[in-house]
């Protein structure tokens, strides 16, 4: 996984956590769901990149 990909995934995860926190603070279930979806997408990308890295070795 390149450094740029790691940074993008970390940024997406952080954005998701922030969106989820805003949703919880404002009692907005759609924002909470959106935040969790961003976090899940970032995690899935990380897993996919980790798998690719294993097969490169």
PDB file of C-alpha atoms in Angstrom:
ATOM      1  CA  UNK A   1       0.000   0.000   0.000  1.00  0.00           C
ATOM      2  CA  UNK A   2       1.452   3.315  -0.976  1.00  0.00           C
ATOM      3  CA  UNK A   3       1.785   6.136   1.503  1.00  0.00           C
ATOM      4  CA  UNK A   4      -0.742   8.170  -0.461  1.00  0.00           C
ATOM      5  CA  UNK A   5      -3.315   5.363  -0.188  1.00  0.00           C
ATOM      6  CA  UNK A   6      -2.697   5.077   3.554  1.00  0.00           C
ATOM      7  CA  UNK A   7      -3.232   8.811   3.960  1.00  0.00           C
ATOM      8  CA  UNK A   8      -6.436   8.765   1.886  1.00  0.00           C
ATOM      9  CA  UNK A   9      -7.822   5.838   3.881  1.00  0.00           C
ATOM     10  CA  UNK A  10      -6.919   7.465   7.194  1.00  0.00           C
ATOM     11  CA  UNK A  11      -8.542  10.720   6.067  1.00  0.00           C
ATOM     12  CA  UNK A  12     -11.713   8.914   5.017  1.00  0.00           C
ATOM     13  CA  UNK A  13     -11.810   7.057   8.357  1.00  0.00           C
ATOM     14  CA  UNK A  14     -11.288  10.311  10.270  1.00  0.00           C
ATOM     15  CA  UNK A  15     -13.997  12.037   8.231  1.00  0.00           C
ATOM     16  CA  UNK A  16     -16.337   9.157   9.013  1.00  0.00           C
ATOM     17  CA  UNK A  17     -15.620   9.376  12.725  1.00  0.00           C
ATOM     18  CA  UNK A  18     -16.218  13.136  12.685  1.00  0.00           C
ATOM     19  CA  UNK A  19     -19.463  12.773  10.721  1.00  0.00           C
ATOM     20  CA  UNK A  20     -20.669  10.076  13.110  1.00  0.00           C
ATOM     21  CA  UNK A  21     -19.832  12.274  16.118  1.00  0.00           C
ATOM     22  CA  UNK A  22     -21.730  15.223  14.617  1.00  0.00           C
ATOM     23  CA  UNK A  23     -24.676  12.936  13.933  1.00  0.00           C
ATOM     24  CA  UNK A  24     -24.695  11.701  17.521  1.00  0.00           C
ATOM     25  CA  UNK A  25     -24.392  15.237  18.888  1.00  0.00           C
ATOM     26  CA  UNK A  26     -27.252  16.530  16.735  1.00  0.00           C
ATOM     27  CA  UNK A  27     -29.338  13.355  17.060  1.00  0.00           C
ATOM     28  CA  UNK A  28     -29.203  12.895  13.258  1.00  0.00           C
ATOM     29  CA  UNK A  29     -29.338   9.184  12.475  1.00  0.00           C
ATOM     30  CA  UNK A  30     -28.543   9.724   8.790  1.00  0.00           C
ATOM     31  CA  UNK A  31     -25.252  11.445   9.680  1.00  0.00           C
ATOM     32  CA  UNK A  32     -24.376   8.631  12.080  1.00  0.00           C
ATOM     33  CA  UNK A  33     -25.021   6.095   9.313  1.00  0.00           C
ATOM     34  CA  UNK A  34     -23.057   8.156   6.786  1.00  0.00           C
ATOM     35  CA  UNK A  35     -20.107   8.339   9.170  1.00  0.00           C
ATOM     36  CA  UNK A  36     -20.153   4.618   9.815  1.00  0.00           C
ATOM     37  CA  UNK A  37     -20.343   3.953   6.067  1.00  0.00           C
ATOM     38  CA  UNK A  38     -17.252   6.105   5.485  1.00  0.00           C
ATOM     39  CA  UNK A  39     -15.386   4.233   8.204  1.00  0.00           C
ATOM     40  CA  UNK A  40     -16.433   0.869   6.775  1.00  0.00           C
ATOM     41  CA  UNK A  41     -15.340   1.887   3.270  1.00  0.00           C
ATOM     42  CA  UNK A  42     -11.945   2.998   4.560  1.00  0.00           C
ATOM     43  CA  UNK A  43     -11.507  -0.272   6.444  1.00  0.00           C
ATOM     44  CA  UNK A  44     -12.456  -2.320   3.386  1.00  0.00           C
ATOM     45  CA  UNK A  45      -9.944  -0.440   1.245  1.00  0.00           C
ATOM     46  CA  UNK A  46      -7.240  -1.037   3.841  1.00  0.00           C
ATOM     47  CA  UNK A  47      -7.969  -4.755   3.951  1.00  0.00           C
ATOM     48  CA  UNK A  48      -7.898  -4.943   0.153  1.00  0.00           C
ATOM     49  CA  UNK A  49      -4.553  -3.158   0.016  1.00  0.00           C
ATOM     50  CA  UNK A  50      -3.152  -5.391   2.781  1.00  0.00           C
ATOM     51  CA  UNK A  51      -4.162  -8.485   0.816  1.00  0.00           C
ATOM     52  CA  UNK A  52      -2.480  -7.132  -2.317  1.00  0.00           C
ATOM     53  CA  UNK A  53       0.665  -6.463  -0.285  1.00  0.00           C
ATOM     54  CA  UNK A  54       0.747 -10.050   0.967  1.00  0.00           C
ATOM     55  CA  UNK A  55       0.736 -11.415  -2.576  1.00  0.00           C
ATOM     56  CA  UNK A  56       3.434  -9.000  -3.743  1.00  0.00           C
ATOM     57  CA  UNK A  57       5.963 -10.594  -1.378  1.00  0.00           C
TER      58      UNK A  57
END
